[in-house]
Short mmCIF file of C-alpha atoms in Angstrom, two decimals:
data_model
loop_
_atom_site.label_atom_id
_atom_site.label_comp_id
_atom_site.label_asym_id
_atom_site.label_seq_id
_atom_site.Cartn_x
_atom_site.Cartn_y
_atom_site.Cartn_z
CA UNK A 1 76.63 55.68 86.96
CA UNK A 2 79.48 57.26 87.92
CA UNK A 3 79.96 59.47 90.93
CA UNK A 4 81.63 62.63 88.93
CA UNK A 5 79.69 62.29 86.12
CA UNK A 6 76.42 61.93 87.74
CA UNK A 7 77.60 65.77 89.59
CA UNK A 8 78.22 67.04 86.36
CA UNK A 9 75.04 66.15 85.03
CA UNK A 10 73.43 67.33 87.86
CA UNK A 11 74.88 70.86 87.31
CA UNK A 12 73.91 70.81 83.54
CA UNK A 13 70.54 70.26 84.79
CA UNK A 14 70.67 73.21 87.05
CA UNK A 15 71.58 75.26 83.93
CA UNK A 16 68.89 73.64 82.16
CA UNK A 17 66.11 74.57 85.07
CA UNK A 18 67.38 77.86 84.96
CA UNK A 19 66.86 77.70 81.17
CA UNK A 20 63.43 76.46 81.79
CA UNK A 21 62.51 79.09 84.60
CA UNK A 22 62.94 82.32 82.18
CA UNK A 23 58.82 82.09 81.47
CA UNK A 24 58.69 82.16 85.47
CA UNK A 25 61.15 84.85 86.49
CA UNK A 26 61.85 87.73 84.97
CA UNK A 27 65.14 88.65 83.48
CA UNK A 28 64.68 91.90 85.49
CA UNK A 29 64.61 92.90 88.99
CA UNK A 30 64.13 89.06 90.01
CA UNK A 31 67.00 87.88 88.22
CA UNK A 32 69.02 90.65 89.54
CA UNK A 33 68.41 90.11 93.06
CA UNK A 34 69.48 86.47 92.78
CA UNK A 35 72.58 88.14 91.44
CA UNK A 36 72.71 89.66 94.34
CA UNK A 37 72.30 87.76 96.61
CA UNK A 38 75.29 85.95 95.15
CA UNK A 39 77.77 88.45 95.09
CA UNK A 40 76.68 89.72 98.66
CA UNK A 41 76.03 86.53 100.37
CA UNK A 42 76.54 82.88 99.25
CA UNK A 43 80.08 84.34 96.80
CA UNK A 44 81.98 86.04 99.95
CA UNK A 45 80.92 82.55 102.51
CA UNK A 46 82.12 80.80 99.61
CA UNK A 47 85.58 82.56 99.62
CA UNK A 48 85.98 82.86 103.56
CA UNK A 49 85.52 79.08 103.52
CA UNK A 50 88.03 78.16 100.94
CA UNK A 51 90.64 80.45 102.68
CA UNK A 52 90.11 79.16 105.76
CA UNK A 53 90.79 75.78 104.82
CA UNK A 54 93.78 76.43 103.16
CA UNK A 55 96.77 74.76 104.66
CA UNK A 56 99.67 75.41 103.24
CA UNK A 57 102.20 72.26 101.80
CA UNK A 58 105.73 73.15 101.21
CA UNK A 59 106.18 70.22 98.98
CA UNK A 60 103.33 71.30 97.56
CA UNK A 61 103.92 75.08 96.95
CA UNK A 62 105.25 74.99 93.28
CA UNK A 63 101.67 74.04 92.22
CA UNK A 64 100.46 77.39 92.93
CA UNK A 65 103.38 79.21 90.68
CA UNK A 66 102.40 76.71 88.24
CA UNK A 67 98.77 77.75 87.64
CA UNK A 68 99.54 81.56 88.26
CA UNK A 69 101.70 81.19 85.03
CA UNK A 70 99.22 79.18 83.44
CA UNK A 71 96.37 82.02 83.99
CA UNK A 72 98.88 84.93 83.02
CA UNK A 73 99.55 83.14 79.33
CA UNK A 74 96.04 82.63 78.80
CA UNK A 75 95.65 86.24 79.58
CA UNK A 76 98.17 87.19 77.19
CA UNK A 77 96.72 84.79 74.47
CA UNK A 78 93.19 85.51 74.64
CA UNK A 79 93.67 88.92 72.18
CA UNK A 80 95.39 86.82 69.76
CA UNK A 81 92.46 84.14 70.14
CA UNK A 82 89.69 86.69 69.88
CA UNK A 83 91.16 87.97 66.62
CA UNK A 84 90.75 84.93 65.20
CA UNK A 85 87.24 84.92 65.75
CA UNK A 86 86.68 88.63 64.71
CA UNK A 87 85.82 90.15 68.07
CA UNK A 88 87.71 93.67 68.92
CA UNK A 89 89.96 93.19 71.80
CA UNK A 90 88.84 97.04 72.85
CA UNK A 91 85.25 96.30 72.41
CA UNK A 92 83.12 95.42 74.93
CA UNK A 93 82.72 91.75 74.23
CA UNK A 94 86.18 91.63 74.00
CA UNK A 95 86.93 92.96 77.51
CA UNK A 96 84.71 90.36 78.85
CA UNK A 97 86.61 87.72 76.96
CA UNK A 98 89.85 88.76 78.30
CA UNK A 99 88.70 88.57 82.03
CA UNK A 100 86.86 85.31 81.19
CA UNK A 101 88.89 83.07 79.34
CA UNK A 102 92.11 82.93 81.58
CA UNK A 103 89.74 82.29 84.62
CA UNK A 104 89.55 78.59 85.56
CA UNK A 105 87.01 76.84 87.81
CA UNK A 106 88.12 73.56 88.82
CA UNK A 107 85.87 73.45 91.68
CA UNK A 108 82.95 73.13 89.50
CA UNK A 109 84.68 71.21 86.41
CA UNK A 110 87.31 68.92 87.12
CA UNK A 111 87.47 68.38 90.80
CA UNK A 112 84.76 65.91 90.99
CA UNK A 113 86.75 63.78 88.03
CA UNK A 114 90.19 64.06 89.63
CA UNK A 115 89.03 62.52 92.91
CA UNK A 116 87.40 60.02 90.80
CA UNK A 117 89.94 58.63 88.29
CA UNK A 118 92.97 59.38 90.50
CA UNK A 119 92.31 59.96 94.06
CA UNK A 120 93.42 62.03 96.92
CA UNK A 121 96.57 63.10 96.39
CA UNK A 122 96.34 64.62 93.65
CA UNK A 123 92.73 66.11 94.29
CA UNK A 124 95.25 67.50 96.77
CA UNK A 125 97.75 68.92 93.50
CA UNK A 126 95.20 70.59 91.68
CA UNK A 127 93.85 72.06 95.48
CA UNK A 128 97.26 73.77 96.12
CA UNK A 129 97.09 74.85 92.20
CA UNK A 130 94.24 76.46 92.58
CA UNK A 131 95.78 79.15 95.08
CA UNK A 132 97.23 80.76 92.20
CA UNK A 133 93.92 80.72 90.66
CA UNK A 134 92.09 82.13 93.26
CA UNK A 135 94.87 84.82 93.05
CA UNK A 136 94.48 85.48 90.01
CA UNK A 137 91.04 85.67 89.16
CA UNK A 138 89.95 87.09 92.65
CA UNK A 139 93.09 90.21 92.77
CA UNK A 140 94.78 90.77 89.61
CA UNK A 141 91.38 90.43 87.29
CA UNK A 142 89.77 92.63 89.59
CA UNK A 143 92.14 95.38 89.46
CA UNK A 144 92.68 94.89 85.35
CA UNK A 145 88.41 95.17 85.53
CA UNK A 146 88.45 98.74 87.56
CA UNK A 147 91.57 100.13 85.04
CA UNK A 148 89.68 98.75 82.16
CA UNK A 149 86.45 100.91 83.53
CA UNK A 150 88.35 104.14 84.45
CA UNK A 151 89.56 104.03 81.08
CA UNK A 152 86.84 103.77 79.58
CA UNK A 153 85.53 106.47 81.85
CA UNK A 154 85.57 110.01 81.21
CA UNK A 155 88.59 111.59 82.34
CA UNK A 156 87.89 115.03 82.71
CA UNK A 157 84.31 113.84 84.94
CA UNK A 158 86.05 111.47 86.98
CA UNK A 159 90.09 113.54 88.23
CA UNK A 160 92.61 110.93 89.32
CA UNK A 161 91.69 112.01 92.84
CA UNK A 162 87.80 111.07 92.35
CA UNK A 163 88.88 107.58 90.76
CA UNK A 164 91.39 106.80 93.51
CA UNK A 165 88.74 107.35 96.16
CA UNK A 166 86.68 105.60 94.04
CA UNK A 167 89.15 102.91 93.65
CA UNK A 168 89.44 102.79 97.84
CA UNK A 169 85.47 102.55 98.69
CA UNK A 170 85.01 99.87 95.84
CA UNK A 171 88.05 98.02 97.43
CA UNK A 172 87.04 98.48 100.69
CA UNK A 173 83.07 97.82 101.04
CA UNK A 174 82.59 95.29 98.62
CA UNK A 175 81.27 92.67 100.51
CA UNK A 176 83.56 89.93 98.59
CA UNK A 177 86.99 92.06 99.40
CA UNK A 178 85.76 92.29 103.20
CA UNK A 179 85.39 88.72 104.15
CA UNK A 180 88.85 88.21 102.02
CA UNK A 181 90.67 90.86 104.36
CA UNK A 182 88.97 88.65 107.55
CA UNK A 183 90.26 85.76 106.45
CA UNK A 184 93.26 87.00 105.39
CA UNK A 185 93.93 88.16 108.58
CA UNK A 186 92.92 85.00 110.50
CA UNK A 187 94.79 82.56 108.03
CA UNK A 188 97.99 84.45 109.29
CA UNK A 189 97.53 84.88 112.81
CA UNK A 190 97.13 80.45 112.15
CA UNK A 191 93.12 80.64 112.82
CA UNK A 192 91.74 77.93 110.54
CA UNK A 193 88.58 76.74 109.95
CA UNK A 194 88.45 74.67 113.12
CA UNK A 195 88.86 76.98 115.58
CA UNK A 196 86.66 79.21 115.04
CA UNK A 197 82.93 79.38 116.51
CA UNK A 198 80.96 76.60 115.44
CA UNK A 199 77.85 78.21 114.73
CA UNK A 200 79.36 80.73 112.74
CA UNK A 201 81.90 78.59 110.70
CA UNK A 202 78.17 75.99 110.45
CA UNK A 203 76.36 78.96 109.04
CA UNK A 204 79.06 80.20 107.00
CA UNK A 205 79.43 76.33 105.45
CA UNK A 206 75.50 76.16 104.97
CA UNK A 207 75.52 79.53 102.79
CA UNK A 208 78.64 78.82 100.90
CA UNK A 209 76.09 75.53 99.63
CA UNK A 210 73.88 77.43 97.89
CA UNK A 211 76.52 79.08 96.07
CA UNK A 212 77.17 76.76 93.14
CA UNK A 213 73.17 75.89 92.46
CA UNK A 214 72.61 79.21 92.62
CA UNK A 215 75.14 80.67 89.99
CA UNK A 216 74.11 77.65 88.07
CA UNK A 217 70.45 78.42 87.62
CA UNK A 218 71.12 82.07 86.97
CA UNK A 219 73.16 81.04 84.01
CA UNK A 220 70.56 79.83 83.02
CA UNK A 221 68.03 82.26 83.44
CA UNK A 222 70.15 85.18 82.55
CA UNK A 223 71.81 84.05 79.27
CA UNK A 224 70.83 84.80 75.92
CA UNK A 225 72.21 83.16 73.01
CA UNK A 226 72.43 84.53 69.73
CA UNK A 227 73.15 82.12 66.25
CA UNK A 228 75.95 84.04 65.72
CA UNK A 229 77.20 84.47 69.17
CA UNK A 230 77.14 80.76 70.00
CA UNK A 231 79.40 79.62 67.10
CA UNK A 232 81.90 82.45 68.27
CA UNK A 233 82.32 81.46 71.09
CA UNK A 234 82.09 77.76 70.38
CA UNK A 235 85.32 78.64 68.26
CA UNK A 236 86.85 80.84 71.11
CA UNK A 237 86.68 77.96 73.84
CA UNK A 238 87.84 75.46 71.48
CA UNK A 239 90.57 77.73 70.17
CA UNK A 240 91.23 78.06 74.09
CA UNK A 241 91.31 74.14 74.68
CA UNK A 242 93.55 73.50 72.03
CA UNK A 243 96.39 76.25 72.59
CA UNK A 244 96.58 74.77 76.63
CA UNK A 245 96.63 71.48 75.29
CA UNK A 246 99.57 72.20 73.30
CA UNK A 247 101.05 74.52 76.69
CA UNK A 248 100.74 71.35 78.33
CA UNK A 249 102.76 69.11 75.85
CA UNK A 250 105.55 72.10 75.78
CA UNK A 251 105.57 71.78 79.68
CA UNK A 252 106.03 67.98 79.59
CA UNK A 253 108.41 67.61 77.30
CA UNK A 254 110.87 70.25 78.51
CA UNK A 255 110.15 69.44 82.40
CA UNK A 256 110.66 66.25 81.50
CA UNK A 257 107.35 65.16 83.55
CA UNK A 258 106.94 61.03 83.39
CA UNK A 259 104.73 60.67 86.09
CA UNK A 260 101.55 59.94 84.40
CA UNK A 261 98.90 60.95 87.05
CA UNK A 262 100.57 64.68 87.17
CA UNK A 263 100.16 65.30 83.62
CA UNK A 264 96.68 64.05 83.56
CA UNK A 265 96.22 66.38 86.43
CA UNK A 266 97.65 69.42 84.93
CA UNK A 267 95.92 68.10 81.55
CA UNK A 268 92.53 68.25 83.61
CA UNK A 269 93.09 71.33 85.46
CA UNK A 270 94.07 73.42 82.87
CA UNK A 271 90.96 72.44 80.67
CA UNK A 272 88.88 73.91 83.53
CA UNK A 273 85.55 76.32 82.67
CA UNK A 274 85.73 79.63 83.12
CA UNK A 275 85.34 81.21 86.53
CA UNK A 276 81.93 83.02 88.07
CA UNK A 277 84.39 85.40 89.98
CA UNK A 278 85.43 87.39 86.84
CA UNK A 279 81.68 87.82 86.21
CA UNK A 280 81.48 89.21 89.77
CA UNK A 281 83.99 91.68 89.01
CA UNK A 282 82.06 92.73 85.59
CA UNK A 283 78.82 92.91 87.94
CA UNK A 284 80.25 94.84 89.69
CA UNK A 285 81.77 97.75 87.78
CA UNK A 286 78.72 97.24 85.39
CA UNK A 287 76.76 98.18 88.62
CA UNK A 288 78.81 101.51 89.06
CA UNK A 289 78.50 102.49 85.56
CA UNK A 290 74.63 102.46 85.80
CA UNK A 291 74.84 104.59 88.86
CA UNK A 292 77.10 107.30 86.76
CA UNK A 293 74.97 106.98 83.92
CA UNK A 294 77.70 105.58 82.08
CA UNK A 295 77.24 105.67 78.33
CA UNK A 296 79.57 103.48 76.86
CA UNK A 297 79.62 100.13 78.88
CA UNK A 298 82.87 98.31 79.77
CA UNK A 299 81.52 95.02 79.78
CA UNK A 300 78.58 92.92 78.02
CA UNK A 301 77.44 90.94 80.90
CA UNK A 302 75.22 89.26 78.32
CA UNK A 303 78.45 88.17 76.46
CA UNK A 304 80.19 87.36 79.86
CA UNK A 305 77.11 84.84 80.54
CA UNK A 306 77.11 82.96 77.64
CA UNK A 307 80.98 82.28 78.02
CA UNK A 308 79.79 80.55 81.60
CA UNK A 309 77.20 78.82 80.04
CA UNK A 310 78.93 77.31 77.29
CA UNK A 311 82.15 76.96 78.60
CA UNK A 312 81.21 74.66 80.94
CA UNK A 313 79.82 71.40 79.58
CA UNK A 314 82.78 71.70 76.79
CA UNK A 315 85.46 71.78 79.74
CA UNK A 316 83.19 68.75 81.38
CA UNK A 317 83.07 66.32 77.91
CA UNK A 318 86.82 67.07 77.69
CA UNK A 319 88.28 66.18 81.25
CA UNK A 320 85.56 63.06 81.36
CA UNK A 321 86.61 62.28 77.87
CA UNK A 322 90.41 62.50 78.57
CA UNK A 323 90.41 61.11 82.30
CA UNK A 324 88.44 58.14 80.97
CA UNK A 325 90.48 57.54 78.09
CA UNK A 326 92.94 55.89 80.59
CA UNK A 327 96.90 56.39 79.83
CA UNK A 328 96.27 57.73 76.13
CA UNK A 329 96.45 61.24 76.41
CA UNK A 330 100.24 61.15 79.00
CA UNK A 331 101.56 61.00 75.57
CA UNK A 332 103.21 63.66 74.27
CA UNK A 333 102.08 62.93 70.89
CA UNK A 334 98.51 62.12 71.66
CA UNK A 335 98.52 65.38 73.75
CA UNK A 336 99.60 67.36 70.69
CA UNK A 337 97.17 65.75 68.36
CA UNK A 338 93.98 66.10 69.90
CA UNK A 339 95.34 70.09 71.03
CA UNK A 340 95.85 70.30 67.00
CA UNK A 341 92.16 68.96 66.14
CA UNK A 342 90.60 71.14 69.10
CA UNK A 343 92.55 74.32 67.39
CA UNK A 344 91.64 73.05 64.01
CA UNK A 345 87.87 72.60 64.60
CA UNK A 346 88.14 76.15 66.73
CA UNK A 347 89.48 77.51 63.25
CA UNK A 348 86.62 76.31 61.15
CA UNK A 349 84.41 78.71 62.25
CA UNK A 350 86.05 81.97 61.52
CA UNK A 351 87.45 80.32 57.97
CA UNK A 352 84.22 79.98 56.63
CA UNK A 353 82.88 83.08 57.20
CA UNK A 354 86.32 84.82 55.83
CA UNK A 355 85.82 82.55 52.58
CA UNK A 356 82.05 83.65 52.75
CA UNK A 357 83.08 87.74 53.50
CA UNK A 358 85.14 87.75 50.14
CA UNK A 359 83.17 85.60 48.05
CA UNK A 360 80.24 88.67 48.68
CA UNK A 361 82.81 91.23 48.00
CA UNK A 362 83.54 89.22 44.41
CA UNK A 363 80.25 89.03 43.84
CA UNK A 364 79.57 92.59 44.34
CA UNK A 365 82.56 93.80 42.38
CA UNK A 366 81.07 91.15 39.97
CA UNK A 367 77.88 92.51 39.80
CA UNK A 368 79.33 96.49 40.20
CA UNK A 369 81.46 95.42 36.54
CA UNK A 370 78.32 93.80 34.96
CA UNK A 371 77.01 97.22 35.62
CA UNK A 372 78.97 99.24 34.63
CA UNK A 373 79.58 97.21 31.22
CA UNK A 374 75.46 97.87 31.01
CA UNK A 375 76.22 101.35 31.49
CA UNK A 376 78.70 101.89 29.16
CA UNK A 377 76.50 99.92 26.12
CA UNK A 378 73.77 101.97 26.86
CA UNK A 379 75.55 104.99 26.61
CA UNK A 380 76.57 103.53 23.36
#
């Protein structure tokens, strides 16, 4: 079997034991304190590594820009997207959308499949592209998920001076901020991976391993999916899919790309699942709120989770599918047709229950005149 497909199955299945593991382990306290022990531990090793390693590439550095743009139109989109579907932007589902769906993780979703189909060098593209990622979804989500939750907040019990202190001790002690300030710091002053300690770079490395099984199985002890909920969001990602597919096709043709392993690169990258990190950041200010007895929630966590869970073996079919496909999809055309079946299918969803929605109000305005056409005879 092949290499990238065998990982992907194998982080399925860690879904799937999660899945299995809900008679087991409560969705309470235990499931809570595997949370966090991700967001305190194996997340912030996780992100001290990847820092650390980064080196940066000057002929590499447009890459970044590139995906930075790519996350802030998806960001833009996703209101338009979640209209479609019938979820309130404002709501609380639709808050967790909106940090969600411009997240990407390539680490776990198309990684494996780039350095598989076509190599090292550009594994080494969608690496450098991924520092606008990581930007985005580990700074500028963050601080949209703290002004989402002091808006939400009441403003006469929380003064602008309370929320800016606030604001400062959330910044400041979360454990995921303070190892990003450390490396930060060492990055700059050219202190790399390498040099530092071994045992403490070999203990770092062995808890940012546990990181991905770990978020994996609490997916899949954590979600919950309703009927109703999965075909939403079945729609949304699709929806999703499709508009990036037809971003991409825009890019090519007025960029003028030809080289055929780039666009399957930027095809692959941008089809990424949504990010963990973004969760972290709803974790975490759904964490606060229970500690100010909070009444109306930012975030549905629950909501948040089943985006994870479904998003990513639809981003994993798609990249396999395309990457495997060969040359076909460095067309411009192709690109554009399968973007307009993804957004079609996406569509089908939220059509059907709009036909459905005003064939009950016929029927009850139906059924109201049959009435009153009863009344009136009678009165007769």
């Amino acid at each position: 079997m092949d290499g990238a497909l065998e990982k992907s199955i194998s982080f399925l299945l860690f879904i799937f034991i999660g899945f299995l593991l809900k008679k087991k382990i409560s969705v309470g306290d235990e499931t809570n304190g595997i949370k966090s022990l991700i967001l305190t531990i194996a997340l912030p090793a996780t992100i001290f590594i990847a820092l650390l390693k980064v080196k940066i590439d000057g002929n590499l550095i447009l890459f970044p820009v590139l995906a930075l743009g790519l996350n802030s139109i998806l960001f833009a989109i996703t209101p338009i997207l979640l209209s479609l579907i019938g979820i309130p932007m404002n709501s609380d589902k639709g808050r967790s959308a909106r940090l969600l769906i411009p997240s990407l993780a390539p680490g776990l979703s198309c990684f494996p499949f780039i350095l598989e189909f076509l190599g090292d060098g550009s594994l080494a593209k969608a690496a450098m592209a991924d520092l606008g990622n990581k930007f985005f979804v580990l700074f500028l989500l963050y601080l949209v998920a703290l002004k989402w939750h002091y808006k939400n907040a009441d403003f006469e019990a929380n003064s602008l001076k309370t929320k800016l202190k606030s604001l400062a001790k959330t910044l400041v002690y979360e454990p995921v901020n303070l190892f990003i300030i450390v490396a930060l710091i060492l990055v700059s002053f050219g202190i790399t991976l390498d040099k530092i300690p071994n045992f403490l770079s070999s203990t770092l490395t062995r808890l940012s391993y546990i990181m991905t099984p770990l978020v994996l199985l609490f997916i899949g002890l954590a979600v919950k999916f309703k009927k109703q909920q999965f075909f939403q969001l079945f729609s949304l990602l699709l929806l999703r899919a499709g508009f990036t597919l037809l971003l991409i096709a825009g890019i090519v043709f007025f960029a003028d790309i030809s080289i055929k392993k780039d666009i399957l690169v930027m095809i692959a990258f941008s089809l990424s699942s949504a990010s963990f990190w973004p969760f972290a950041h709803i974790s975490a200010v759904n964490f606060k709120e229970q500690k100010e007895n909070t009444k109306d929630k930012t975030f549905d966590t629950n909501f948040a989770l089943s985006i994870l869970a479904l998003s990513l073996p639809i981003s994993v079919i798609l990249i396999l599918g395309i990457l495997t496909a060969g040359n076909t999809f460095t067309s411009i055309h192709n690109i554009l047709i399968l973007g307009g079946c993804l957004s079609a299918i996406g569509l089908f969803y939220p059509i059907i229950i709009k036909v459905k929605s005003n064939f009950s109000i016929s029927k009850n305005d139906v059924n109201t005149s049959k009435k009153k056409s009863v009344e009136f005879l009678t009165d007769k």
